[in-house]
Amino acid sequence: MLFLAGDDADAKNTVRDLTSEFGFAPVDLGTLREGGRLIQLGGPLSALHVLKQD
């Protein structure tokens, strides 16, 4: 799975198509203002839980 956020729809479509060809499942989260907050460092979709070690 690959989360995408951006303000340029054409660019997001290009990235979506390319990453789909590589086997990812792209998920468009909307604009940078909306989706960018979700995937920024510390956001709920940032994958920090993968990096944490007990």
Short mmCIF file of C-alpha atoms in Angstrom, two decimals:
data_model
loop_
_atom_site.label_atom_id
_atom_site.label_comp_id
_atom_site.label_asym_id
_atom_site.label_seq_id
_atom_site.Cartn_x
_atom_site.Cartn_y
_atom_site.Cartn_z
CA MET A 1 0.00 0.00 0.00
CA LEU A 2 1.22 3.49 -0.83
CA PHE A 3 -0.45 6.66 0.39
CA LEU A 4 -0.50 9.66 -1.96
CA ALA A 5 -1.31 13.28 -1.25
CA GLY A 6 -0.80 16.28 -3.49
CA ASP A 7 -2.28 19.35 -5.09
CA ASP A 8 -1.48 18.39 -8.70
CA ALA A 9 -4.03 15.83 -9.93
CA ASP A 10 -2.05 14.99 -13.08
CA ALA A 11 1.09 14.31 -11.05
CA LYS A 12 -0.82 12.11 -8.60
CA ASN A 13 -2.31 10.15 -11.49
CA THR A 14 1.16 9.60 -12.94
CA VAL A 15 2.52 8.39 -9.60
CA ARG A 16 -0.56 6.22 -9.03
CA ASP A 17 -0.21 4.55 -12.43
CA LEU A 18 3.54 4.01 -12.07
CA THR A 19 3.37 2.60 -8.55
CA SER A 20 0.49 0.32 -9.57
CA GLU A 21 2.76 -1.16 -12.24
CA PHE A 22 5.32 -1.93 -9.51
CA GLY A 23 2.68 -3.83 -7.53
CA PHE A 24 1.76 -1.21 -4.93
CA ALA A 25 -1.84 -0.39 -4.05
CA PRO A 26 -1.92 3.44 -4.15
CA VAL A 27 -4.46 5.24 -1.97
CA ASP A 28 -5.21 8.89 -2.79
CA LEU A 29 -5.67 10.84 0.44
CA GLY A 30 -6.52 14.13 -1.25
CA THR A 31 -4.67 17.42 -1.15
CA LEU A 32 -1.51 18.17 0.77
CA ARG A 33 -3.58 20.07 3.31
CA GLU A 34 -5.90 17.10 3.90
CA GLY A 35 -3.89 13.97 3.23
CA GLY A 36 -0.46 15.39 3.88
CA ARG A 37 -1.23 15.76 7.56
CA LEU A 38 -2.12 12.08 7.77
CA ILE A 39 1.18 10.89 6.30
CA GLN A 40 3.59 13.47 7.71
CA LEU A 41 6.07 12.35 10.35
CA GLY A 42 4.09 11.68 13.50
CA GLY A 43 0.75 11.51 11.69
CA PRO A 44 -1.54 8.51 12.03
CA LEU A 45 -0.39 6.99 8.70
CA SER A 46 3.34 7.77 9.01
CA ALA A 47 4.36 4.17 9.81
CA LEU A 48 6.17 5.22 12.98
CA HIS A 49 4.77 2.10 14.62
CA VAL A 50 6.92 0.06 12.21
CA LEU A 51 10.08 1.85 13.36
CA LYS A 52 9.46 1.59 17.11
CA GLN A 53 11.26 -1.13 18.99
CA ASP A 54 10.58 -2.18 22.55
#
